[in-house]
XYZ file of C-alpha atoms in Angstrom:
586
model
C -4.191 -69.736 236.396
C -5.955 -72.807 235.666
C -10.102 -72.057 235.940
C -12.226 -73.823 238.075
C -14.925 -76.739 237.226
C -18.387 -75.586 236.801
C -20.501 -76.996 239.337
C -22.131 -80.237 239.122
C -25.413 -80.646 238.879
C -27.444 -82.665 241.494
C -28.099 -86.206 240.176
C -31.824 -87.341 239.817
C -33.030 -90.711 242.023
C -36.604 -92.149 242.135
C -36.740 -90.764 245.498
C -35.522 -87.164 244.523
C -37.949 -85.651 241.702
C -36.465 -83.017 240.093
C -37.617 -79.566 240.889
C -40.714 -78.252 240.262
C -42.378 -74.622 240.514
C -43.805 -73.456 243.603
C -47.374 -74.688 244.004
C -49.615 -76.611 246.230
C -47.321 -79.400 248.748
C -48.889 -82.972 247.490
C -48.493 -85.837 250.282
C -46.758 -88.503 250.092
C -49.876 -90.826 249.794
C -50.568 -88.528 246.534
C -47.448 -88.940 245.137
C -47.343 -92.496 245.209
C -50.655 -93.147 244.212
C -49.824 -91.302 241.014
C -46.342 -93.546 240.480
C -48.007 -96.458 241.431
C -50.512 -95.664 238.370
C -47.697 -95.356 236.248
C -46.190 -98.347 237.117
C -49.583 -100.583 236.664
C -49.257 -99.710 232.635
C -48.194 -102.115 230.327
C -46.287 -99.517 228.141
C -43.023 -96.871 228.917
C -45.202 -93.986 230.107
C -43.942 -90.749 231.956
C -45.559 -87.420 233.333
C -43.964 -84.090 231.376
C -43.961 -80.643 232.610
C -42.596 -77.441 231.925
C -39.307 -76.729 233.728
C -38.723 -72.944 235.130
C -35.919 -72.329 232.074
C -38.847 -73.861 229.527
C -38.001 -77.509 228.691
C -40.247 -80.027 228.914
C -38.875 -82.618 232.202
C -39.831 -85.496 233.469
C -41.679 -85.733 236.578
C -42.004 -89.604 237.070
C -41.846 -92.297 235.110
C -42.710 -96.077 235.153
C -39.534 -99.052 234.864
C -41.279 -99.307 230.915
C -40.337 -95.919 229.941
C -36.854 -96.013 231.440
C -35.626 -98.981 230.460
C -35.858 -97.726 226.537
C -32.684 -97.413 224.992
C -30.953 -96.139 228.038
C -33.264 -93.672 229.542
C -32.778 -95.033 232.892
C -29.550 -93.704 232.850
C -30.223 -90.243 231.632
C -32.768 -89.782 234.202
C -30.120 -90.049 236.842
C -27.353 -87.750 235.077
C -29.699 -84.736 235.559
C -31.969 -83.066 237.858
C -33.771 -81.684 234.532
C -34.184 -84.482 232.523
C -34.438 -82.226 228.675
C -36.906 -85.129 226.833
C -35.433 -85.483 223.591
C -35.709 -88.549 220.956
C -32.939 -90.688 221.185
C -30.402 -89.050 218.497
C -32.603 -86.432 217.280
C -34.620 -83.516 218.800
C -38.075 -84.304 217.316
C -39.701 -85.651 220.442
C -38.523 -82.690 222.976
C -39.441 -80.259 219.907
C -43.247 -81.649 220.010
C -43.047 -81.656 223.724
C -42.690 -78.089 224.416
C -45.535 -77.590 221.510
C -47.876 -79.554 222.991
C -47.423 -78.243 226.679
C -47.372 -74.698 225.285
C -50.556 -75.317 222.954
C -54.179 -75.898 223.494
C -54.243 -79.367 222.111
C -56.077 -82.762 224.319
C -54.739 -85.283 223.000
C -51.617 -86.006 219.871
C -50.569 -89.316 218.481
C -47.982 -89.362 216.058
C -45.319 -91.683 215.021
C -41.331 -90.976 215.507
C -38.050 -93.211 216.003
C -34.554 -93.220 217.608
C -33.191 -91.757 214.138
C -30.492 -94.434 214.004
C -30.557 -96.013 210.657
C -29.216 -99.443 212.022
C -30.827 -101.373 214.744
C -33.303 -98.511 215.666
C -36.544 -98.398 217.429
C -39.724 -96.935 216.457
C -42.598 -95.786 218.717
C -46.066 -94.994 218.414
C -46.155 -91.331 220.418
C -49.282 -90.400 222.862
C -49.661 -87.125 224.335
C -52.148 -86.612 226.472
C -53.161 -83.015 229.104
C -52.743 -83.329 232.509
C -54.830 -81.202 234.443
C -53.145 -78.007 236.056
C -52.937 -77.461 239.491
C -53.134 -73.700 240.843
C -49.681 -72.170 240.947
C -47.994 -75.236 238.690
C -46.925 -75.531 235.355
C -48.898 -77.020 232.719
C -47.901 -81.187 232.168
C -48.985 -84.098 229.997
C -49.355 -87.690 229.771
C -46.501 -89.318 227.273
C -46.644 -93.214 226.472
C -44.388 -94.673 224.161
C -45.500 -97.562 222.619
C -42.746 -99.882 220.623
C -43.758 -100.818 217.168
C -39.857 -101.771 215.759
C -41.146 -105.567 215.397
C -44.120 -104.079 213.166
C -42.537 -101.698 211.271
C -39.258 -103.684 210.483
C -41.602 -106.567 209.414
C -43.210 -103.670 207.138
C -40.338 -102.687 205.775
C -39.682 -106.570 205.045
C -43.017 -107.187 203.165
C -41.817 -104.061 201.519
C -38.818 -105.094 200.293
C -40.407 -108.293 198.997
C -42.882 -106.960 197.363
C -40.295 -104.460 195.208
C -38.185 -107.486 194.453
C -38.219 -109.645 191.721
C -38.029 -113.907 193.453
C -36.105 -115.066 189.981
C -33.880 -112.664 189.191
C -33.752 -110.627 192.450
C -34.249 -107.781 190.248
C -36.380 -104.635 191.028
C -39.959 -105.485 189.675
C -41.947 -103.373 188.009
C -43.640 -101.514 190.773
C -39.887 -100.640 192.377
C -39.328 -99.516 188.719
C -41.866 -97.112 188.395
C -41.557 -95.369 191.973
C -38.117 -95.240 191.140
C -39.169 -93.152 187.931
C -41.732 -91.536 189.421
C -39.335 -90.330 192.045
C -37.395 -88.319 188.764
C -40.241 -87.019 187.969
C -41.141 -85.999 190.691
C -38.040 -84.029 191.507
C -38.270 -80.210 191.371
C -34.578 -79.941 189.544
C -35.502 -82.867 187.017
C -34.805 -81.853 183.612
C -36.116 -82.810 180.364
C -34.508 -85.095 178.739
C -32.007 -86.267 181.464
C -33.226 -89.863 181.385
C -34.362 -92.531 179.257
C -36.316 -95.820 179.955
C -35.134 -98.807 177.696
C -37.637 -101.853 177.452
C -35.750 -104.743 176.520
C -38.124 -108.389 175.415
C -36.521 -111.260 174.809
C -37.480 -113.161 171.432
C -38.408 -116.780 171.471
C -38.834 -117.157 175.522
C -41.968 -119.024 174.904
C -40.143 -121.938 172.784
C -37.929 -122.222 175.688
C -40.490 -122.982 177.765
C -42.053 -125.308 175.573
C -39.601 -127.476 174.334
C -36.889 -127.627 177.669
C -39.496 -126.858 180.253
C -39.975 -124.160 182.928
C -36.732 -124.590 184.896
C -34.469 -124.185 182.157
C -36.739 -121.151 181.013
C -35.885 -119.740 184.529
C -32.063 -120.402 184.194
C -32.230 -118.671 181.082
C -34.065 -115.259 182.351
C -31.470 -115.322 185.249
C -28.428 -115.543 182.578
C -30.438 -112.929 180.274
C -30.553 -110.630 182.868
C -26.641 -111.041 184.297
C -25.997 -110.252 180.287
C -28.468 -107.036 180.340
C -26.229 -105.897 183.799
C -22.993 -106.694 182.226
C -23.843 -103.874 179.591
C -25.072 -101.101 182.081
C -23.301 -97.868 182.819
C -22.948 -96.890 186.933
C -26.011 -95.786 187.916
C -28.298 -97.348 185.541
C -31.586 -99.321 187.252
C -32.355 -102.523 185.667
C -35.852 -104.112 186.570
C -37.788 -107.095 185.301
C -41.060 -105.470 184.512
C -42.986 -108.844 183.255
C -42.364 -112.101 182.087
C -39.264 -112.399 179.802
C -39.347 -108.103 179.534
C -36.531 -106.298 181.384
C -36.511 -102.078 182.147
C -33.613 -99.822 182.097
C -33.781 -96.908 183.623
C -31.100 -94.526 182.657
C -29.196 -90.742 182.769
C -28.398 -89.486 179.494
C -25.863 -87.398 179.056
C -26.030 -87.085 174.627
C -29.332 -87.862 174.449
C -31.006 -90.351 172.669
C -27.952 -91.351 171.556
C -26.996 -92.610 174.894
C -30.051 -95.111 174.908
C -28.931 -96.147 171.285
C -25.448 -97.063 172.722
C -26.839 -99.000 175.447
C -29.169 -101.446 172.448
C -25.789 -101.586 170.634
C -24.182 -103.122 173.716
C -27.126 -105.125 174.781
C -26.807 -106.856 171.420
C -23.601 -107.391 171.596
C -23.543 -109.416 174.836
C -25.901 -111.219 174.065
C -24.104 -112.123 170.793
C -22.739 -115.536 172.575
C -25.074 -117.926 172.896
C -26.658 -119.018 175.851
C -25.613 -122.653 177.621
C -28.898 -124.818 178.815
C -28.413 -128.261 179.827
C -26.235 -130.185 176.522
C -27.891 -127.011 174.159
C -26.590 -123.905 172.806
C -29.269 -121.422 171.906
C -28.499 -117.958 170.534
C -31.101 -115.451 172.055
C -31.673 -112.082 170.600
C -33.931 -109.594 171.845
C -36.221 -106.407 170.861
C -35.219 -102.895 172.420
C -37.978 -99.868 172.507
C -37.060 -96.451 174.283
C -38.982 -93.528 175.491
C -37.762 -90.115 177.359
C -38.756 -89.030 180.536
C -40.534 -85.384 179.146
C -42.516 -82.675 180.979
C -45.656 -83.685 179.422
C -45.331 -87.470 180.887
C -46.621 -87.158 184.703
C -46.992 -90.933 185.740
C -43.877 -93.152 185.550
C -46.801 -95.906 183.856
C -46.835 -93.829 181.340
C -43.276 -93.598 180.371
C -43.083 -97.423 180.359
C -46.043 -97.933 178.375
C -44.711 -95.481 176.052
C -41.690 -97.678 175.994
C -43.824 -100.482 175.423
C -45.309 -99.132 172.290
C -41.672 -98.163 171.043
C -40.709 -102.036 171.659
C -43.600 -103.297 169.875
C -42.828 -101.761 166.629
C -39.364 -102.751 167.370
C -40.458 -106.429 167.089
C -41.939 -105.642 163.802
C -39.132 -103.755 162.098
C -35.988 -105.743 164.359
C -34.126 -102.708 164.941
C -34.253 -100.538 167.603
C -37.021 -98.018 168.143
C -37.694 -94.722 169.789
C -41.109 -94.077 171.307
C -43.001 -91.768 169.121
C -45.855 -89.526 170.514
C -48.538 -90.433 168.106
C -48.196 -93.995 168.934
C -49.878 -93.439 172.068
C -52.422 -91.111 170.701
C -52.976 -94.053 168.362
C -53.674 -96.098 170.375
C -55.998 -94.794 172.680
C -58.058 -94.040 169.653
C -57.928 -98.107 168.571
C -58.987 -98.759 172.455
C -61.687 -95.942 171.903
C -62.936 -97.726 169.248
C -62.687 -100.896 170.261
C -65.509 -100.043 173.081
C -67.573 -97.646 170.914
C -68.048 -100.358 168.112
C -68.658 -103.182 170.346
C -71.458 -100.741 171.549
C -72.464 -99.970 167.898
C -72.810 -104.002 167.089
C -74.775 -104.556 170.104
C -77.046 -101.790 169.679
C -77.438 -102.294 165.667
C -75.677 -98.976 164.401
C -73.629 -100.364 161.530
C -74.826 -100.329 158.114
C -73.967 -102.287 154.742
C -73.117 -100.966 151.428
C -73.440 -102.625 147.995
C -70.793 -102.501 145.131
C -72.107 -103.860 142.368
C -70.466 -106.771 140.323
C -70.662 -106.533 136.667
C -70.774 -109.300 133.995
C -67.985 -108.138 131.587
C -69.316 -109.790 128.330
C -73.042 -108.636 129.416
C -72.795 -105.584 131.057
C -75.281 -107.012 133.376
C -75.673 -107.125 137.073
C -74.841 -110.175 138.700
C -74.584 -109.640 141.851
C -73.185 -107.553 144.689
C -70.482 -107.403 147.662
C -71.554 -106.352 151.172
C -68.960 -103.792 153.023
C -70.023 -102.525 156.402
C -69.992 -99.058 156.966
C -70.038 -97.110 160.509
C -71.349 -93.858 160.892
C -70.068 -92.920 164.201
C -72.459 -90.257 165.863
C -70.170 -87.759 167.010
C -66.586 -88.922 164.912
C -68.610 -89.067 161.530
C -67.720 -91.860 159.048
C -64.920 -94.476 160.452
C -63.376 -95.876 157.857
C -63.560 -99.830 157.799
C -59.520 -99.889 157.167
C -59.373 -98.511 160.793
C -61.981 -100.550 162.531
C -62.270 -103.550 160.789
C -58.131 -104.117 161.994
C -59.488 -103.398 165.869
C -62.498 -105.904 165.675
C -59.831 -108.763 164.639
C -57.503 -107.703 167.362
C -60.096 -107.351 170.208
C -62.469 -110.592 168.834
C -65.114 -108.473 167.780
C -64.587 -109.713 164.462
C -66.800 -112.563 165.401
C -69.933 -110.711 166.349
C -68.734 -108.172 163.260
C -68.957 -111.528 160.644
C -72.278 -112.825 162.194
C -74.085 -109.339 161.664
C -72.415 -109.161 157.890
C -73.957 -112.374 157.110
C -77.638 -111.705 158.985
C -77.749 -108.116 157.222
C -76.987 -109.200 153.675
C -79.088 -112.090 154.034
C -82.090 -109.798 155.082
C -81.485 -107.092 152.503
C -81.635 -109.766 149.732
C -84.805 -111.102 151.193
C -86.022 -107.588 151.192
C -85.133 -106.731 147.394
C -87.029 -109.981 146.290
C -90.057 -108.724 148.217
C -90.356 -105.595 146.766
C -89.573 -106.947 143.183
C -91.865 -109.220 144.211
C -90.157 -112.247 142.601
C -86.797 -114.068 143.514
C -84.238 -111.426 141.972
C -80.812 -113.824 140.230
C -78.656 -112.212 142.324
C -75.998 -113.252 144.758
C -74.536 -111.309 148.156
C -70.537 -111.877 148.787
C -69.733 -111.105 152.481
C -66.078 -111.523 153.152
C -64.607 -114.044 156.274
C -61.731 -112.975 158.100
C -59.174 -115.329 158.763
C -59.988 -115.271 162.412
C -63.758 -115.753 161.525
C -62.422 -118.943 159.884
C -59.966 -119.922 162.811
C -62.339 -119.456 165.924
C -66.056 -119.524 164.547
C -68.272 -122.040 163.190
C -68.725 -120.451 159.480
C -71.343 -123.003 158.573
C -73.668 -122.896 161.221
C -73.514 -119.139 161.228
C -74.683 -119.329 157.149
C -77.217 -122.053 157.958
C -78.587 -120.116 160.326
C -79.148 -116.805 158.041
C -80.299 -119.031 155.558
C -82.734 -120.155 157.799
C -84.184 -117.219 159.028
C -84.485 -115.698 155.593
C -85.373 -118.902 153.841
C -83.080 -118.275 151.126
C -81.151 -120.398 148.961
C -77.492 -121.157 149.613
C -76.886 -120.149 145.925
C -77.620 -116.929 146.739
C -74.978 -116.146 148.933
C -70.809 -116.498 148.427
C -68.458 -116.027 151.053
C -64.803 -114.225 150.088
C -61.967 -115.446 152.555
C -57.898 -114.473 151.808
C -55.014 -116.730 151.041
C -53.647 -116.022 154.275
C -57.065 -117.523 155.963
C -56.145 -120.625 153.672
C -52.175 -120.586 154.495
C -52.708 -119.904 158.457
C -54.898 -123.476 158.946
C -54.998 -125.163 155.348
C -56.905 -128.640 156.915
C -59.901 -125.826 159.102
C -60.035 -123.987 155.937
C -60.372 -126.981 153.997
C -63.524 -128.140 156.349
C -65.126 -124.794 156.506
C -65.073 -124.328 152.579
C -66.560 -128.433 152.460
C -69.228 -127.057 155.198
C -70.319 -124.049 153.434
C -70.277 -126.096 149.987
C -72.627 -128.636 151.819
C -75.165 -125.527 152.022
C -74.825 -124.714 148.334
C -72.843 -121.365 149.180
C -70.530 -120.536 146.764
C -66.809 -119.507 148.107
C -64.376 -116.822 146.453
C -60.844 -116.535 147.026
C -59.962 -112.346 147.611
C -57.402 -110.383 146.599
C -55.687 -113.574 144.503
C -51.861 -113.502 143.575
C -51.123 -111.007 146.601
C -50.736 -114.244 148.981
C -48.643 -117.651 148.867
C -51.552 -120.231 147.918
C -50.094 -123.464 146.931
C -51.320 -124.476 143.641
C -52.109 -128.166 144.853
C -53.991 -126.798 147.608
C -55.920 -124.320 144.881
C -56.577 -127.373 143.078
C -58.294 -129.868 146.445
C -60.200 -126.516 147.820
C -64.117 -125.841 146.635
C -63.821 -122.891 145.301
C -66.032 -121.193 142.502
C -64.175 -117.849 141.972
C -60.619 -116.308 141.741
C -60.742 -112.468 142.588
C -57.842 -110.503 140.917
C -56.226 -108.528 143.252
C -56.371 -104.231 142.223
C -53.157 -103.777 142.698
C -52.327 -105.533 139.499
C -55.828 -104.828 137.597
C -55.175 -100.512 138.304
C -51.362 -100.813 136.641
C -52.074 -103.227 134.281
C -52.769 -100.763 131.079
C -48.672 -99.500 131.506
C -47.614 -102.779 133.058
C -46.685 -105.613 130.319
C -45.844 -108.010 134.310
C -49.607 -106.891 135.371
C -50.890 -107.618 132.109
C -48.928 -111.363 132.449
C -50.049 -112.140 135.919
C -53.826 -111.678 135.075
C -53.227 -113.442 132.015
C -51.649 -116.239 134.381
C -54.789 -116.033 136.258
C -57.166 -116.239 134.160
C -55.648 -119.132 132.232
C -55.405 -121.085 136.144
C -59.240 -120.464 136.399
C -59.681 -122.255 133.406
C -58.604 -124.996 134.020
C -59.379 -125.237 137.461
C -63.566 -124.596 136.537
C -63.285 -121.268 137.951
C -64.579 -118.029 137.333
C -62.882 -114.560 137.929
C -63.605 -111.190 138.914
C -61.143 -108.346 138.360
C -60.942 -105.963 141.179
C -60.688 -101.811 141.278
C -62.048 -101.101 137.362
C -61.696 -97.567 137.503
C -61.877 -96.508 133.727
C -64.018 -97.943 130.616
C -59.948 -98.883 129.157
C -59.332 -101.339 131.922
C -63.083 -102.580 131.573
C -62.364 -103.031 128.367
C -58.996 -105.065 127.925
C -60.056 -107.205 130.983
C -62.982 -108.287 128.948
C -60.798 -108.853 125.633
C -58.583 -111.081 128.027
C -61.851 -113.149 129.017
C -62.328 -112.312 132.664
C -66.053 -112.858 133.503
C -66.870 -109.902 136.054
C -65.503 -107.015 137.342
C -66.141 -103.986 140.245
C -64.671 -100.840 140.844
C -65.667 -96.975 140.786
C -66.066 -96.900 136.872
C -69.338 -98.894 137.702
C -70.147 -97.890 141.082
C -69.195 -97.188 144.159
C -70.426 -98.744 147.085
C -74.243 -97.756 147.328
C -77.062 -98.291 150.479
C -79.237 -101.129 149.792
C -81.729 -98.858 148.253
C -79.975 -97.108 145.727
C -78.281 -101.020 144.942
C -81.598 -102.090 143.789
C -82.553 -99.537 141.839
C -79.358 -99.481 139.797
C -79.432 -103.158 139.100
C -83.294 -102.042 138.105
C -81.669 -99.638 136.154
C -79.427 -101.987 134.335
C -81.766 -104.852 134.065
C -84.248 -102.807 132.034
């Protein structure tokens, strides 16, 4: 026996509002006042209430509200319209809360839920007052923000993508890591980001131009793709640098694989224009650990890895001390800029001796920095960081001002002009970027001493990185009647005709073969070399790092004129220098 239909249930006109609790009669003037007030707003707005069986229904409603994404006909298929979003129940859920709770006013946002072609509103509740006997209603107004938040989700987009390549950029990149680490099953050690840098980019651009510098980071990158696994996120995160982020699944070993393949793609060369050019690349890794938190952090940490890569030309794996490094170079990069300005460095004096004499003629200026709360900073670490950061400049300017001063000082407490020179070294960047001679004129000038009195020490590789600038700053400071030194001699690639054209009064013989040179027969050879050069070229010498009275004396027996090292002195504060050249004097 076949069971009957359940009833039907009455269908809902403008005319026929659906039914409501018992409660006071309203006229008709009342009830169209209040539809008519609907129907004036510019946005979908309806009046809720509680129904007897406790969903939230719709009393009346203006042409805005039901004209949404097909409430108009939902309205009519029931006498108890349940208010729902469209696709999901988030809208009815807040609904009942709102007419059951105590709240004025809520505002929240809230869409259709369908993922394609959806709408999104701006939601506005708002408490209607009760009438005796009725049950408890509310204001909703829907206002449509799809255009705004699809143009949103446009800028978005853009903003995440890469114009060139239409690659993620680096912000997509790091929300995309961040979004690992951020998981609550993320594991450590699951995933790897691989920095990859092209080499020689920058000639590229220089000699074809910046179109076919473009065609070639679009090709680079279709290479770098070609060698991903499924899954893998590839990102240009700056100029000619590409990201990788990746699972691992053997560790490390995985990333490893991955620079193996990279180099192998990109083992055919590249096709611009009528050109071949062969393009290799650096590769730097880091794991995503526990102890990283930001996904900045992993790529800089990747970053550091790829920089050493670039130096050694194999592949590297971040190390943690790298970063500890340097944030203790950036550390002292700001504390010793704050140390020059505010005067905090010192100098110290080693003296130089005149083999044959025994006699002190004169001494080399070193700065020292006495940091006051790291102690003593040794100028191996910070003199490296002032020639990265520029400081080396200021540095230089304060090394000649000082030594000039303290020799001015000595001579007035002698109280005669002492024969004694001050050598201040010149860093090659001193020599590239600063006006050497006007800086020694100047602390000539302010101490009124002679140019004699001073000698500046500069490298080979100052000599070999600009030989025509060196040339004219060596002519300058001659023109003051400095005398020049060439450090650490036979350690760099000096051409001898370039030796020979260059003003220079002394050759300084590297340690490294003075310290050997007693159980070396090639140390013994080279200084020989040198000394036999300086000769002939009107030069004098000075042997560096005498450590024992034997090396003192077979340096002398070979005819070198001066020496300095620890078997003398070590470097002393001015004070103490003039009293031992007092002390050897007498």
């Amino acid at each position: 026996m076949q069971a009957a239909p359940p009833p039907r249930r009455p269908r809902v006109t403008r005319a026929a509002a659906p039914a409501r609790a018992a409660g006071p009669t309203r006229t008709a003037e009342e009830v169209d006042a209040r539809q008519e007030y609907l129907d004036a707003l510019p946005i979908a707005a309806a009046v809720i209430s509680a129904s007897p069986a406790g969903f939230a229904q719709v009393e009346r409603a203006n042409d805005h509200f039901r004209n949404l994404a097909g409430w108009d006909e939902r309205l009519k298929a029931s006498s108890v319209a349940e208010i729902e979003l469209i696709g999901t129940g988030e809208l009815g859920a807040a609904l009942r809360a709102f007419i059951d709770g105590e709240e004025e006013v809520r505002q929240f946002e809230s869409s259709d839920g369908r993922s394609v072609g959806g709408r999104h509103f701006l939601v506005r509740l708002a408490r209607l007052r009760a009438e005796p006997g009725a049950f408890r209603r509310c204001l909703l107004s829907l206002i449509d923000r799809t255009a705004q938040v699809e143009t949103e989700k446009s800028l978005r987009s853009e903003m995440l993508r890469d114009s060139l390549t239409g690659l993620p950029n680096r912000l997509a990149f790091n929300e995309r890591v961040g979004e690992i680490l951020d998981d609550p099953g993320f594991c450590e050690g699951s995933h790897a980001v691989v920095v990859v840098d092209m080499t020689r980019f920058s000639r590229v651009n220089e000699c074809m131009g910046a179109i076919a510098g473009d065609e070639l980071l679009i090709t680079f990158a279709r290479r770098l793709f070609s060698a991903l696994r499924a899954g893998d996120v590839l990102a240009r995160t700056g100029g000619d640098e590409f990201g990788i982020l990746m699972r691992l699944g053997n560790g490390i070993d995985d990333a490893l694989e991955l620079a193996d393949r990279i180099k192998s793609v990109l083992a055919t060369p590249f096709r611009l224009s009528e050109l071949e050019i062969r393009v290799d690349c650096a590769i730097g890794c880091a794991m995503l650990s526990d102890g990283v938190e930001l996904a900045e952090e992993v790529l800089r940490n990747a970053q550091f890895a790829l920089k050493r890569a670039k130096q050694s030309g194999t592949t590297q794996v971040y190390e943690p001390k790298e970063a500890k490094a340097a944030l203790r170079r950036f550390s002292i990069e700001t504390e010793l800029r704050r140390a020059i300005d505010n005067d905090q460095l010192t100098l110290a004096f080693q003296p130089l001796i005149d083999l044959p004499t025994g006699e002190v003629s004169g001494f080399e200026a070193l700065s020292r920095w006495e940091h006051p709360e790291r102690g003593p900073i040794s100028p191996a670490e910070f003199i490296p960081v002032a020639e990265e950061s520029g400081l080396i400049l200021s540095l230089g300017r304060w090394a000649l001002d000082a030594a000039a001063r303290t020799l001015t000082d000595w001579d007035a407490k002698v109280g005669r002009t002492l024969p004694l020179y001050v050598a201040v070294n010149l860093s090659a960047i001193q020599i590239a970027r600063d006006d050497i001679a006007a800086a020694v004129s100047g602390a000539l000038r302010q101490t009124s001493l002679a140019g004699d009195r001073l000698m500046l020490e500069l490298t080979e590789s100052a000599i070999i990185q600009d030989p025509q600038r060196a040339t004219r700053v060596l002519e300058g400071l001659k023109g003051l009647d400095a005398q020049v030194a060439m450090d650490d001699f036979g350690t760099g690639y000096t051409s001898l005709s370039y030796l020979q054209r260059l003003p220079i009064d002394m050759l300084k013989i590297d340690q490294s073969f003075v310290s050997g040179m007693l159980k070396d027969r090639d140390s013994v050879a080279i200084i020989r070399a040198v000394l036999s050069l300086a000769d002939a070229l009107g030069m004098s010498t000075t042997a560096e790092g005498i450590e024992s009275a034997e090396l003192a004396k077979a340096l002398t027996e070979l005819g070198c004129d001066r020496g300095q090292g620890f078997f003398f002195a070590r470097p002393l504060p001015p004070a103490e220098a003039l009293n031992y050249w007092l002390s050897r004097s007498a």
